[in-house]
PDB file of C-alpha atoms in Angstrom:
ATOM      1  CA  GLN X 205     -74.014   9.632   0.027  1.00  0.00           C
ATOM      2  CA  VAL X 206     -73.954   5.627  -1.322  1.00  0.00           C
ATOM      3  CA  GLN X 207     -73.817   2.199   0.743  1.00  0.00           C
ATOM      4  CA  LEU X 208     -71.230  -0.158  -0.745  1.00  0.00           C
ATOM      5  CA  VAL X 209     -71.344  -3.526   0.197  1.00  0.00           C
ATOM      6  CA  GLU X 210     -68.476  -6.171  -0.875  1.00  0.00           C
ATOM      7  CA  SER X 211     -69.313  -9.595  -0.974  1.00  0.00           C
ATOM      8  CA  GLY X 212     -66.732 -12.569  -3.037  1.00  0.00           C
ATOM      9  CA  GLY X 213     -63.839 -12.910  -0.544  1.00  0.00           C
ATOM     10  CA  GLY X 214     -61.635 -15.936   0.936  1.00  0.00           C
ATOM     11  CA  LEU X 215     -59.676 -18.105   1.041  1.00  0.00           C
ATOM     12  CA  VAL X 216     -57.863 -18.868  -2.087  1.00  0.00           C
ATOM     13  CA  GLN X 217     -55.127 -20.918  -3.562  1.00  0.00           C
ATOM     14  CA  ALA X 218     -52.448 -19.452  -5.636  1.00  0.00           C
ATOM     15  CA  GLY X 219     -53.477 -19.810  -8.913  1.00  0.00           C
ATOM     16  CA  GLY X 220     -56.587 -19.898  -8.331  1.00  0.00           C
ATOM     17  CA  SER X 221     -59.894 -17.660  -9.206  1.00  0.00           C
ATOM     18  CA  LEU X 222     -61.813 -15.550  -6.902  1.00  0.00           C
ATOM     19  CA  ARG X 223     -65.112 -12.792  -8.066  1.00  0.00           C
ATOM     20  CA  LEU X 224     -65.573 -10.090  -5.924  1.00  0.00           C
ATOM     21  CA  SER X 225     -69.073  -8.512  -5.928  1.00  0.00           C
ATOM     22  CA  CYS X 226     -70.134  -4.916  -5.283  1.00  0.00           C
ATOM     23  CA  ALA X 227     -74.182  -3.968  -4.210  1.00  0.00           C
ATOM     24  CA  ALA X 228     -74.338  -0.146  -4.320  1.00  0.00           C
ATOM     25  CA  SER X 229     -77.165   1.103  -2.832  1.00  0.00           C
ATOM     26  CA  VAL X 230     -78.294   3.274  -5.581  1.00  0.00           C
ATOM     27  CA  ARG X 231     -78.376   3.097  -9.403  1.00  0.00           C
ATOM     28  CA  THR X 232     -74.616   2.739 -10.690  1.00  0.00           C
ATOM     29  CA  VAL X 233     -75.304   4.986 -13.111  1.00  0.00           C
ATOM     30  CA  SER X 234     -75.811   7.667 -10.804  1.00  0.00           C
ATOM     31  CA  SER X 235     -71.961   7.379 -10.500  1.00  0.00           C
ATOM     32  CA  TYR X 236     -69.176   9.059 -12.608  1.00  0.00           C
ATOM     33  CA  ALA X 237     -66.902   5.526 -11.856  1.00  0.00           C
ATOM     34  CA  MET X 238     -66.582   2.803  -9.871  1.00  0.00           C
ATOM     35  CA  GLY X 239     -63.507   1.236  -8.612  1.00  0.00           C
ATOM     36  CA  TRP X 240     -61.956  -1.218  -6.583  1.00  0.00           C
ATOM     37  CA  PHE X 241     -58.890  -0.745  -4.113  1.00  0.00           C
ATOM     38  CA  ARG X 242     -56.775  -2.812  -2.128  1.00  0.00           C
ATOM     39  CA  GLN X 243     -54.891  -2.411   1.274  1.00  0.00           C
ATOM     40  CA  ALA X 244     -52.267  -5.245   2.858  1.00  0.00           C
ATOM     41  CA  PRO X 245     -50.618  -5.308   6.002  1.00  0.00           C
ATOM     42  CA  GLY X 246     -48.686  -2.499   6.492  1.00  0.00           C
ATOM     43  CA  LYS X 247     -49.164  -0.927   3.499  1.00  0.00           C
ATOM     44  CA  GLU X 248     -50.836   1.841   2.125  1.00  0.00           C
ATOM     45  CA  ARG X 249     -54.159   1.374  -0.033  1.00  0.00           C
ATOM     46  CA  GLU X 250     -53.653   0.551  -3.891  1.00  0.00           C
ATOM     47  CA  PHE X 251     -55.294   1.426  -6.973  1.00  0.00           C
ATOM     48  CA  VAL X 252     -56.750  -1.602  -8.760  1.00  0.00           C
ATOM     49  CA  ALA X 253     -58.940  -1.210 -11.020  1.00  0.00           C
ATOM     50  CA  ALA X 254     -62.184   1.275 -12.125  1.00  0.00           C
ATOM     51  CA  ILE X 255     -64.725   1.217 -15.457  1.00  0.00           C
ATOM     52  CA  MET X 256     -66.149   4.509 -15.640  1.00  0.00           C
ATOM     53  CA  TRP X 257     -69.853   4.320 -16.622  1.00  0.00           C
ATOM     54  CA  SER X 258     -69.659   6.899 -19.167  1.00  0.00           C
ATOM     55  CA  GLY X 259     -68.384   4.418 -22.183  1.00  0.00           C
ATOM     56  CA  GLY X 260     -67.957   1.802 -20.142  1.00  0.00           C
ATOM     57  CA  ARG X 261     -63.394   2.552 -20.295  1.00  0.00           C
ATOM     58  CA  THR X 262     -61.441   0.324 -17.949  1.00  0.00           C
ATOM     59  CA  TYR X 263     -58.479   0.752 -16.285  1.00  0.00           C
ATOM     60  CA  SER X 264     -56.255  -1.505 -14.043  1.00  0.00           C
ATOM     61  CA  ALA X 265     -53.094  -1.572 -11.900  1.00  0.00           C
ATOM     62  CA  ASP X 266     -50.152  -2.769 -14.156  1.00  0.00           C
ATOM     63  CA  SER X 267     -49.948  -5.439 -11.888  1.00  0.00           C
ATOM     64  CA  VAL X 268     -53.424  -6.587 -12.292  1.00  0.00           C
ATOM     65  CA  LYS X 269     -53.022  -6.456 -15.693  1.00  0.00           C
ATOM     66  CA  GLY X 270     -54.784  -9.152 -18.268  1.00  0.00           C
ATOM     67  CA  ARG X 271     -55.483 -11.705 -14.542  1.00  0.00           C
ATOM     68  CA  PHE X 272     -58.060  -9.158 -13.261  1.00  0.00           C
ATOM     69  CA  THR X 273     -61.312  -8.121 -14.925  1.00  0.00           C
ATOM     70  CA  ILE X 274     -63.897  -5.319 -13.550  1.00  0.00           C
ATOM     71  CA  SER X 275     -67.469  -5.170 -14.956  1.00  0.00           C
ATOM     72  CA  GLY X 276     -70.321  -3.559 -13.821  1.00  0.00           C
ATOM     73  CA  ASP X 277     -73.857  -5.094 -14.178  1.00  0.00           C
ATOM     74  CA  THR X 278     -76.683  -1.374 -14.347  1.00  0.00           C
ATOM     75  CA  ALA X 279     -79.307  -2.971 -13.647  1.00  0.00           C
ATOM     76  CA  LYS X 280     -77.884  -4.807 -10.895  1.00  0.00           C
ATOM     77  CA  ASN X 281     -76.460  -1.654  -9.276  1.00  0.00           C
ATOM     78  CA  ALA X 282     -73.510  -3.612  -9.199  1.00  0.00           C
ATOM     79  CA  VAL X 283     -70.045  -4.009 -10.129  1.00  0.00           C
ATOM     80  CA  TYR X 284     -67.649  -7.418  -9.952  1.00  0.00           C
ATOM     81  CA  LEU X 285     -63.910  -7.879 -10.145  1.00  0.00           C
ATOM     82  CA  GLN X 286     -62.592 -11.191 -11.904  1.00  0.00           C
ATOM     83  CA  MET X 287     -59.339 -12.380 -10.372  1.00  0.00           C
ATOM     84  CA  ASN X 288     -57.600 -15.260 -12.307  1.00  0.00           C
ATOM     85  CA  SER X 289     -54.524 -16.474 -11.949  1.00  0.00           C
ATOM     86  CA  LEU X 290     -53.940 -15.118  -7.889  1.00  0.00           C
ATOM     87  CA  LYS X 291     -51.088 -14.635  -6.467  1.00  0.00           C
ATOM     88  CA  PRO X 292     -49.413 -14.300  -3.028  1.00  0.00           C
ATOM     89  CA  GLU X 293     -48.849 -10.660  -2.871  1.00  0.00           C
ATOM     90  CA  ASP X 294     -53.160 -10.289  -3.583  1.00  0.00           C
ATOM     91  CA  THR X 295     -53.586 -11.055  -0.068  1.00  0.00           C
ATOM     92  CA  ALA X 296     -55.049  -7.492   1.260  1.00  0.00           C
ATOM     93  CA  VAL X 297     -58.156  -5.794   1.983  1.00  0.00           C
ATOM     94  CA  TYR X 298     -60.607  -5.438  -1.302  1.00  0.00           C
ATOM     95  CA  TYR X 299     -62.650  -2.071  -0.868  1.00  0.00           C
ATOM     96  CA  CYS X 300     -65.340  -1.027  -3.631  1.00  0.00           C
ATOM     97  CA  ALA X 301     -65.213   2.868  -4.207  1.00  0.00           C
ATOM     98  CA  ALA X 302     -67.921   5.262  -6.232  1.00  0.00           C
ATOM     99  CA  ASP X 303     -66.655   7.586  -7.179  1.00  0.00           C
ATOM    100  CA  LEU X 304     -70.212  10.499  -7.600  1.00  0.00           C
ATOM    101  CA  THR X 305     -69.373  12.997  -9.260  1.00  0.00           C
ATOM    102  CA  GLY X 306     -65.798  12.842 -10.934  1.00  0.00           C
ATOM    103  CA  THR X 307     -64.078  14.798  -8.241  1.00  0.00           C
ATOM    104  CA  GLY X 308     -62.165  11.835  -7.807  1.00  0.00           C
ATOM    105  CA  TRP X 309     -61.308   9.159  -5.026  1.00  0.00           C
ATOM    106  CA  ALA X 310     -60.454  11.467  -2.469  1.00  0.00           C
ATOM    107  CA  SER X 311     -63.830  12.160  -1.994  1.00  0.00           C
ATOM    108  CA  ALA X 312     -65.609   8.490  -3.098  1.00  0.00           C
ATOM    109  CA  SER X 313     -68.026   6.798  -0.925  1.00  0.00           C
ATOM    110  CA  TRP X 314     -66.722   3.755  -0.190  1.00  0.00           C
ATOM    111  CA  GLY X 315     -67.370  -0.290   1.378  1.00  0.00           C
ATOM    112  CA  GLN X 316     -66.232  -2.275   4.097  1.00  0.00           C
ATOM    113  CA  GLY X 317     -64.100  -4.254   2.024  1.00  0.00           C
ATOM    114  CA  THR X 318     -63.722  -7.967   1.709  1.00  0.00           C
ATOM    115  CA  GLN X 319     -60.756 -10.326   2.657  1.00  0.00           C
ATOM    116  CA  VAL X 320     -58.831 -11.969   0.143  1.00  0.00           C
ATOM    117  CA  THR X 321     -56.469 -14.476   0.143  1.00  0.00           C
ATOM    118  CA  VAL X 322     -54.098 -16.202  -1.313  1.00  0.00           C
ATOM    119  CA  SER X 323     -51.500 -18.746  -0.417  1.00  0.00           C
ATOM    120  CA  SER X 324     -48.768 -20.543  -1.468  1.00  0.00           C
TER     121      SER X 324
END
């Protein structure tokens, strides 16, 4: 099990930027992948972006492609989500997740979430 702590959320105007951080209690390379998910009020949690530590490949949802960038720092046991050109529909609680074994996000460890609110 790994503890994940997100930070960096807040209130921003449409078109603005935020950078989310996720600090892990164990070496990030001990996990298979780490990712960001979000959940808006009344909606299901959805995938935003992920990074695979082996090879550094990244993936992102179509809704955020070209605007959000996931990155990691193995020396700091951290993963980041740079969010640019934010839209009101990006408003959600953002969660960091760690897939420790490569068995998928359903069995991942999760952080408590950080609120991102984008005003129009």
